[in-house]
mmCIF file with all atom_site columns, C-alpha atoms in Angstrom:
data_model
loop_
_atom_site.group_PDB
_atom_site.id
_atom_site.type_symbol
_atom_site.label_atom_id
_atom_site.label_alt_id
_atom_site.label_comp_id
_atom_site.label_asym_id
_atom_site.label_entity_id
_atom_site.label_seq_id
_atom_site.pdbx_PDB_ins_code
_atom_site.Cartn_x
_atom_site.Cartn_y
_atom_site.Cartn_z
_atom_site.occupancy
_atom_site.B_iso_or_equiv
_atom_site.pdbx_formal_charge
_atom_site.auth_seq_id
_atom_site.auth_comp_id
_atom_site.auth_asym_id
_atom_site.auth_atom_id
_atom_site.pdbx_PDB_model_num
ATOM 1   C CA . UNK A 1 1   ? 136.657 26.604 24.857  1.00 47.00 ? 22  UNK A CA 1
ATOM 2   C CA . UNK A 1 2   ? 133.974 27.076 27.387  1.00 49.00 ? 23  UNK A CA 1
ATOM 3   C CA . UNK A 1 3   ? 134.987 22.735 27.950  1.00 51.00 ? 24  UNK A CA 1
ATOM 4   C CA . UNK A 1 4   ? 138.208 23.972 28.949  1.00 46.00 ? 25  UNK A CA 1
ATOM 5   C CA . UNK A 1 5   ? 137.738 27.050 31.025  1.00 49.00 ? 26  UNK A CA 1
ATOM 6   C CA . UNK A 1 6   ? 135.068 24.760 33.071  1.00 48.00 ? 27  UNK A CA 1
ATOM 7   C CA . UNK A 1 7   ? 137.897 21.537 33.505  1.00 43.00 ? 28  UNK A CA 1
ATOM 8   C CA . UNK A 1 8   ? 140.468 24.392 34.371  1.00 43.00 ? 29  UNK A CA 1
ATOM 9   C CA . UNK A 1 9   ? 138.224 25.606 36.959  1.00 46.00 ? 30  UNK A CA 1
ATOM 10  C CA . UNK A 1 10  ? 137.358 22.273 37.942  1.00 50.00 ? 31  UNK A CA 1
ATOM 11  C CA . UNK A 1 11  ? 140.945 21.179 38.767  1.00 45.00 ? 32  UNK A CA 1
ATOM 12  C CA . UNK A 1 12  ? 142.072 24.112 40.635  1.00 50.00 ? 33  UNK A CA 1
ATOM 13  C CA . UNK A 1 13  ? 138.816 24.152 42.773  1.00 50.00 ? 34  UNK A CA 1
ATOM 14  C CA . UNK A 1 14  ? 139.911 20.443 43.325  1.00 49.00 ? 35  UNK A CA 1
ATOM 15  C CA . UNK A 1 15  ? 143.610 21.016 43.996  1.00 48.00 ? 36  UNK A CA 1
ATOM 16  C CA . UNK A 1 16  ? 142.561 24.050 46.442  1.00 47.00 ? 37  UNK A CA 1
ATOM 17  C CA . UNK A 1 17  ? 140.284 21.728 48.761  1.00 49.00 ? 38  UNK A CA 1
ATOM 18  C CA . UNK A 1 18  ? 142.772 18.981 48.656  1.00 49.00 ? 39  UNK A CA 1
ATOM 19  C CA . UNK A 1 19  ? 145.636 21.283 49.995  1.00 48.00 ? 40  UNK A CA 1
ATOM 20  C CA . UNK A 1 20  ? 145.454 22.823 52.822  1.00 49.00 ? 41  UNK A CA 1
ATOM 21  C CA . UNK A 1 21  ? 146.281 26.610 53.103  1.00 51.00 ? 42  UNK A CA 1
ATOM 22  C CA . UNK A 1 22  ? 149.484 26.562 54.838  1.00 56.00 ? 43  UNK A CA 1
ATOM 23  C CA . UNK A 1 23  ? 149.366 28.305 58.681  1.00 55.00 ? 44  UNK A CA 1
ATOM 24  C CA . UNK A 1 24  ? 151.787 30.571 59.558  1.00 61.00 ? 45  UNK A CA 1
ATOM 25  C CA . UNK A 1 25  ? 154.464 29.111 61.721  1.00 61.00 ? 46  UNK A CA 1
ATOM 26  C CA . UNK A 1 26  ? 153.759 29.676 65.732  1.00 60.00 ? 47  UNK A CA 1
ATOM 27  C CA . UNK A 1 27  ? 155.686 32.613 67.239  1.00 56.00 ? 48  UNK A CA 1
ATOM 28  C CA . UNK A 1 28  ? 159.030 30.877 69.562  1.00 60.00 ? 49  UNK A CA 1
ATOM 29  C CA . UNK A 1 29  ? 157.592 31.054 72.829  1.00 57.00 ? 50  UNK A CA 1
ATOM 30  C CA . UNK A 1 30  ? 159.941 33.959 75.203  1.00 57.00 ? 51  UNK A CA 1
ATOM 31  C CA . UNK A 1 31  ? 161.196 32.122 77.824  1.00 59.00 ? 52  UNK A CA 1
ATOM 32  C CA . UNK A 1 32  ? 160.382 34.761 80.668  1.00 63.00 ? 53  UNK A CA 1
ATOM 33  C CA . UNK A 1 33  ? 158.304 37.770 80.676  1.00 70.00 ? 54  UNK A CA 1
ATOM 34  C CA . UNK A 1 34  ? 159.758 40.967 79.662  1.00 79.00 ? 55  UNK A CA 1
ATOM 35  C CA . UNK A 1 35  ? 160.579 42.519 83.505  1.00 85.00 ? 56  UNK A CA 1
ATOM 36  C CA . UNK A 1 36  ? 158.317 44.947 84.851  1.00 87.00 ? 57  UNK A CA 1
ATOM 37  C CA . UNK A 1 37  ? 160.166 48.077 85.754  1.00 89.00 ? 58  UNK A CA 1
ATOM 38  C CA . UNK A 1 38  ? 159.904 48.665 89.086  1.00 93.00 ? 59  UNK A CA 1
ATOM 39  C CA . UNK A 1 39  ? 157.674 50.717 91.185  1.00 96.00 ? 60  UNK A CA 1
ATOM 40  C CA . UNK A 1 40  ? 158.142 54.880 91.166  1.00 97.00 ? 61  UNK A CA 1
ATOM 41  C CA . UNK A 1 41  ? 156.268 58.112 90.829  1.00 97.00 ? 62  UNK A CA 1
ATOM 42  C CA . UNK A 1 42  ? 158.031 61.520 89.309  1.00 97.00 ? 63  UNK A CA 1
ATOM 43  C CA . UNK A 1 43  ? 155.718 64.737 89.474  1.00 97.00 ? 64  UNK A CA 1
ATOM 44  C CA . UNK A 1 44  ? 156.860 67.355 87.585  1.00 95.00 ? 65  UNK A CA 1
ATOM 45  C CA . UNK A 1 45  ? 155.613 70.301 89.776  1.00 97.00 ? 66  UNK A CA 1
ATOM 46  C CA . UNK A 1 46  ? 153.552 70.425 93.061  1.00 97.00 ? 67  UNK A CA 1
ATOM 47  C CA . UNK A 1 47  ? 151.248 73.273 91.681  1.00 97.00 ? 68  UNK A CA 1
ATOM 48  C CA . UNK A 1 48  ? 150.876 76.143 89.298  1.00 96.00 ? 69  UNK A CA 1
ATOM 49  C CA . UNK A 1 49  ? 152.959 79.589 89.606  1.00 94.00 ? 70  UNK A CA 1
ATOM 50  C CA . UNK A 1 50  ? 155.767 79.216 92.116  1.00 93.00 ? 71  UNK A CA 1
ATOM 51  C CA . UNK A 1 51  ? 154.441 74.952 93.194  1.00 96.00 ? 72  UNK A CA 1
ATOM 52  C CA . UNK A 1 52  ? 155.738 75.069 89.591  1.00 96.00 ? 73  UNK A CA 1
ATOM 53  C CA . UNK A 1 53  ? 159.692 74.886 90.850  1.00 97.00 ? 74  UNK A CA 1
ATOM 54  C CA . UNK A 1 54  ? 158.941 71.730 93.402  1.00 98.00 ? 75  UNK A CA 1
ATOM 55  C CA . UNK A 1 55  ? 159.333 68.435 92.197  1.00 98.00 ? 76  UNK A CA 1
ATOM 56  C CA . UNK A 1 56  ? 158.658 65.110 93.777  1.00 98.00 ? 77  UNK A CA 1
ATOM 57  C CA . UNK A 1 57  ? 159.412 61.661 93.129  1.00 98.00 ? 78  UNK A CA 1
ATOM 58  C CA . UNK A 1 58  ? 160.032 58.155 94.146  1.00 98.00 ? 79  UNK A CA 1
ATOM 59  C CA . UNK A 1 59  ? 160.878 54.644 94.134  1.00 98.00 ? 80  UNK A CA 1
ATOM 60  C CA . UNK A 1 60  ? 161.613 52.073 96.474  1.00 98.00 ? 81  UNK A CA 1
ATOM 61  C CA . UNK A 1 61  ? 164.450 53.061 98.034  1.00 98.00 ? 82  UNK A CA 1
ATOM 62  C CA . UNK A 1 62  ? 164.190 57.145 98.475  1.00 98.00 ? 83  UNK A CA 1
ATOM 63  C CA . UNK A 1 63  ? 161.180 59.696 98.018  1.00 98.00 ? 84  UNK A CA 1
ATOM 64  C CA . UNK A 1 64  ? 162.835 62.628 96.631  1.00 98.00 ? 85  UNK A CA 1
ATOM 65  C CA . UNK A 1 65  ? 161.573 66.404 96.932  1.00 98.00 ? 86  UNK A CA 1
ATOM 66  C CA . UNK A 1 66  ? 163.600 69.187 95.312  1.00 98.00 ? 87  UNK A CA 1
ATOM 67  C CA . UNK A 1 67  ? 163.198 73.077 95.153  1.00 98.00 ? 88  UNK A CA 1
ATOM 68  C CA . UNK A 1 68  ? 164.404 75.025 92.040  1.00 96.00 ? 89  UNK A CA 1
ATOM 69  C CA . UNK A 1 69  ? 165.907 74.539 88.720  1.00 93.00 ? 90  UNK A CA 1
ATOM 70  C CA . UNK A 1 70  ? 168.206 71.158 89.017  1.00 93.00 ? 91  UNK A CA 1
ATOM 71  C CA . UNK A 1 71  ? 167.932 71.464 92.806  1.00 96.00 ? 92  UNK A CA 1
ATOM 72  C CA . UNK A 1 72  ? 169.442 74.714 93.466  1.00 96.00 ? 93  UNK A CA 1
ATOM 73  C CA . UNK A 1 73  ? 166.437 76.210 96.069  1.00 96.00 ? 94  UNK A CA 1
ATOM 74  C CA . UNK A 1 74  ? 166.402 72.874 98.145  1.00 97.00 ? 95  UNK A CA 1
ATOM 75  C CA . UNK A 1 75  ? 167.234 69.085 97.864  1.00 98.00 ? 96  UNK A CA 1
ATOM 76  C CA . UNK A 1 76  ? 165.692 66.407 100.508 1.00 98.00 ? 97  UNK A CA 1
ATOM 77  C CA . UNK A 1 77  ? 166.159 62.932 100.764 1.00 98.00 ? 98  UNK A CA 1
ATOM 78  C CA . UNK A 1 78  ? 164.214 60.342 102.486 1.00 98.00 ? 99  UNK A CA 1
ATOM 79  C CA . UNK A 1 79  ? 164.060 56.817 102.819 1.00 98.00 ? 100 UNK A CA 1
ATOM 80  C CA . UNK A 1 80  ? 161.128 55.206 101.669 1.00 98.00 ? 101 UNK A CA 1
ATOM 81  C CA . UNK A 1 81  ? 161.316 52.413 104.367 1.00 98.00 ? 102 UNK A CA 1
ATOM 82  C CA . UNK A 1 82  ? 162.052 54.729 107.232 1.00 97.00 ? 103 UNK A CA 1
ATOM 83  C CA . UNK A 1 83  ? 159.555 57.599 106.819 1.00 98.00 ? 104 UNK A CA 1
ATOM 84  C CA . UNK A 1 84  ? 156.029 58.485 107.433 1.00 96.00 ? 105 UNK A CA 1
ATOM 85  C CA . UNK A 1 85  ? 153.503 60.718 105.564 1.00 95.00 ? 106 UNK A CA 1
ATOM 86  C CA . UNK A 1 86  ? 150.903 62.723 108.509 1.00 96.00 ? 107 UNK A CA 1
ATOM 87  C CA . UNK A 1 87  ? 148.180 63.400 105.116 1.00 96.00 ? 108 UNK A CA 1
ATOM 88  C CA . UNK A 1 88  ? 147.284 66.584 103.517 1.00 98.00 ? 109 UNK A CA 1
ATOM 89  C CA . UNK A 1 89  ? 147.168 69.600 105.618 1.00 98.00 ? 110 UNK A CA 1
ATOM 90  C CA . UNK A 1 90  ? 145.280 73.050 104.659 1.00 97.00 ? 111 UNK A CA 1
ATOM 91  C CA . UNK A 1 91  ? 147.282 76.522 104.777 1.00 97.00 ? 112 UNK A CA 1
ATOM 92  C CA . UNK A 1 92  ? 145.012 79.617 105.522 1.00 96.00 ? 113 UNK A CA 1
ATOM 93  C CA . UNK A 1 93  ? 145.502 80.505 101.872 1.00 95.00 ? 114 UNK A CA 1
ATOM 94  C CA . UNK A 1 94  ? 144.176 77.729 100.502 1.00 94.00 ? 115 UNK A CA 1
ATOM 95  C CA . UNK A 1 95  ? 147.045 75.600 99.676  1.00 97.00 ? 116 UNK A CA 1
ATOM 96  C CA . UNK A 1 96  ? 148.568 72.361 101.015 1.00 98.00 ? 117 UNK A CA 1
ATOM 97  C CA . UNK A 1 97  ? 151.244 70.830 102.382 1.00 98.00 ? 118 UNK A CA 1
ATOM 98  C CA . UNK A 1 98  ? 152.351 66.987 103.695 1.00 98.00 ? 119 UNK A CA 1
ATOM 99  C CA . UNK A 1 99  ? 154.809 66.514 106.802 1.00 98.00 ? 120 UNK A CA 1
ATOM 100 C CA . UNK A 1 100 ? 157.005 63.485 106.590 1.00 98.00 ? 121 UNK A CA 1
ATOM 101 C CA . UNK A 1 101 ? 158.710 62.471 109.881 1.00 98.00 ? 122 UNK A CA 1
ATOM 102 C CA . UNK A 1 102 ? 161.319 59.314 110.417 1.00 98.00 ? 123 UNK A CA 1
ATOM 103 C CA . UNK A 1 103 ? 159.424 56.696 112.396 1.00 96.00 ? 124 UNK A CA 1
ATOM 104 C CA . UNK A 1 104 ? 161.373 56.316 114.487 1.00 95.00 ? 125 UNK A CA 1
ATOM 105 C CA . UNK A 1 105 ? 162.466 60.138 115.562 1.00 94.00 ? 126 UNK A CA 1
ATOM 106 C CA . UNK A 1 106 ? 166.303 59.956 114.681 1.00 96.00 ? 127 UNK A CA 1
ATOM 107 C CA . UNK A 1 107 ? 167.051 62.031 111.601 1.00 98.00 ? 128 UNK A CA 1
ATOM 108 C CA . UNK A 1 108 ? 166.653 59.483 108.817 1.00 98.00 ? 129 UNK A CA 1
ATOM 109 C CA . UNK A 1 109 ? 166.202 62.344 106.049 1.00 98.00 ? 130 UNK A CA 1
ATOM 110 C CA . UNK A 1 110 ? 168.704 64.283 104.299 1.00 98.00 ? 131 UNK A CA 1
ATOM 111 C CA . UNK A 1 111 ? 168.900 67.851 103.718 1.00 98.00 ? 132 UNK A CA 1
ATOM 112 C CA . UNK A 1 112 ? 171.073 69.801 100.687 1.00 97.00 ? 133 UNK A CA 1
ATOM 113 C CA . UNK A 1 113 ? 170.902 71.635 97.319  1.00 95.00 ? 134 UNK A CA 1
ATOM 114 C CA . UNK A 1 114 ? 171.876 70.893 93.967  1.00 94.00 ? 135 UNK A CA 1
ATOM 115 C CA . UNK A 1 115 ? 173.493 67.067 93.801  1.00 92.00 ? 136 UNK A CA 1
ATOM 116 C CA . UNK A 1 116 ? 173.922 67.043 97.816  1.00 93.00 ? 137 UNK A CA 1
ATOM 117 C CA . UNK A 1 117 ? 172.232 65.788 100.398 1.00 93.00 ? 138 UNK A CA 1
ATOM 118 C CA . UNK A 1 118 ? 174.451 65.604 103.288 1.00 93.00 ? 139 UNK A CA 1
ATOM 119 C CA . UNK A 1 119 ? 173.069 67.504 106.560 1.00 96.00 ? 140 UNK A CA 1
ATOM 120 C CA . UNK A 1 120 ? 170.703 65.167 108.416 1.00 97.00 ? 141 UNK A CA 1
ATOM 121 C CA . UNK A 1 121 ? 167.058 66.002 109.406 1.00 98.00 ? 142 UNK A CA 1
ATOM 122 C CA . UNK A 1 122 ? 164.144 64.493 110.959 1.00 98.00 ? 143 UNK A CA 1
ATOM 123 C CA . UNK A 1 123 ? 160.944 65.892 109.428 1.00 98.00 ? 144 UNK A CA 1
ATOM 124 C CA . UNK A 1 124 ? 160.735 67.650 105.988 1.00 98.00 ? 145 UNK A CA 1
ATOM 125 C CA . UNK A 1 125 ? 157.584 69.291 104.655 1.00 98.00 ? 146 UNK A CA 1
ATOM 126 C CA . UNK A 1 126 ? 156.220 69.361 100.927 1.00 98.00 ? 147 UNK A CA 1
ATOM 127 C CA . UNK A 1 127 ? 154.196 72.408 99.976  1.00 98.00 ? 148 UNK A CA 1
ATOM 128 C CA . UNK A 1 128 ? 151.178 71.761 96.999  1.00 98.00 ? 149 UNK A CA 1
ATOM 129 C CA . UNK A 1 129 ? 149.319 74.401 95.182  1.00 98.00 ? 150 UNK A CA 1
ATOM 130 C CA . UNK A 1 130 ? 145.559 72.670 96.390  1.00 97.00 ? 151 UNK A CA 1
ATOM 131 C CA . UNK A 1 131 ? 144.321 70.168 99.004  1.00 98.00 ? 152 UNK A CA 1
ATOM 132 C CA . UNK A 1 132 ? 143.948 67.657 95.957  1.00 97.00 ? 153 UNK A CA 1
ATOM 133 C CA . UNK A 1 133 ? 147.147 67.758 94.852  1.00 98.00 ? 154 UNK A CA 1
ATOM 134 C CA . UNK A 1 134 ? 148.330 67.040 98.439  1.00 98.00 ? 155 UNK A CA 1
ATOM 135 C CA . UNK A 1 135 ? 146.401 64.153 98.918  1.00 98.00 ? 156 UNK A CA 1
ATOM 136 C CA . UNK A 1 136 ? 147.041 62.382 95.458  1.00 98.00 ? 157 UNK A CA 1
ATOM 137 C CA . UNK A 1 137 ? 150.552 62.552 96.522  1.00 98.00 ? 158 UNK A CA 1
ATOM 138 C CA . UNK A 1 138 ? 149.718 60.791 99.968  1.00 98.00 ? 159 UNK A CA 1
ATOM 139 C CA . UNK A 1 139 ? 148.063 58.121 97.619  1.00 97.00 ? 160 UNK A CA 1
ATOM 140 C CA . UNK A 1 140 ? 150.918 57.657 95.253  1.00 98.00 ? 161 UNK A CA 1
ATOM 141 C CA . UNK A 1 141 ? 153.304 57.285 98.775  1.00 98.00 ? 162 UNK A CA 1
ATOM 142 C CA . UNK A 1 142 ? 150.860 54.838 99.794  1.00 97.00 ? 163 UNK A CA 1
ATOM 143 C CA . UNK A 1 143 ? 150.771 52.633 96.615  1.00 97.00 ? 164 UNK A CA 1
ATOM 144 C CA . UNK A 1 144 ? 154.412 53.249 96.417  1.00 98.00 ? 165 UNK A CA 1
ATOM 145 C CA . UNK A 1 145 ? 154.971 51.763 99.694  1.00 97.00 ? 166 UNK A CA 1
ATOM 146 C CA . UNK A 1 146 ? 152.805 48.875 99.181  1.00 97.00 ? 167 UNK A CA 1
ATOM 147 C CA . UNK A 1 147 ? 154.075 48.148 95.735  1.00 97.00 ? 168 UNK A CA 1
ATOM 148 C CA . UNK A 1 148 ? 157.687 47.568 97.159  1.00 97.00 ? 169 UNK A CA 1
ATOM 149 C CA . UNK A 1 149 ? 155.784 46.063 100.390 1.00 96.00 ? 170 UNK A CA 1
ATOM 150 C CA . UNK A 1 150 ? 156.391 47.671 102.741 1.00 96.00 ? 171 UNK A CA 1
ATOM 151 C CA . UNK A 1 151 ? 154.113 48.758 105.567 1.00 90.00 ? 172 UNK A CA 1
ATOM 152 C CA . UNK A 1 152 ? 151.970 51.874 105.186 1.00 83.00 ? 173 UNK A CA 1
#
């Protein structure tokens, strides 16, 4: 018996090394990347206590500041391309705020509440609860802009 076990042992140690463990077949390669979505920012609040109903965001096309639940304090408009951030600036109370301005004067921005932003301006402000938060929004406008390239 132990003949047997030793000859059974033999052959399958024999048929194991003479066949090779089958691979798992190679994944179909994807023909393109999956797209990258494209560049934006949304902040959720520019601060703690009443910073807490402003809300910024932005993408290629239009940085976007509202005021109040679903707009209803204060909706501005700006074009990414056509606007300019002056930094952070320090209020005597020890918050912040950032003045855009068109570049080139006229009044590129837009100006509204709730979905509407029809009444044309040329320089909006954006309050922030501290200096830091002020300036970490100047940074995301700045990689913003030079993700969709365009100038800084």
């Amino acid at each position: 018996m132990r003949n047997l076990i030793t000859v059974l042992l033999a052959l399958a140690a024999t048929a194991c090394a003479a066949t090779p463990a089958a691979l798992p077949a190679p994944l179909p390669a994807t023909e393109a990347a999956a797209p990258q979505p494209p560049p934006s920012f949304r902040w959720w609040s520019t601060g703690e206590a009443l910073f807490a109903y402003h809300q910024v965001w932005g993408d290629c096309d239009t940085l976007v500041h509202t005021h109040g639940r679903n707009a209803a304090w204060g909706l501005w408009e700006m074009p990414l391309a056509e606007v300019i951030e002056h930094g952070a600036e320090e209020t005597d109370e020890g918050t912040a705020f950032v003045r855009l301005t068109c570049l080139d004067g006229s009044a590129c921005m837009r100006e509204g509440a709730l979905s509407t932003a029809a009444d044309p301006i040329s320089k909006h402000v954006v309050p922030f609860g501290t200096m830091a938060l002020a300036r970490q929004y100047t940074q995301a406008v700045a990689a913003l802009k030079t993700a969709c390239q365009l100038p800084n």
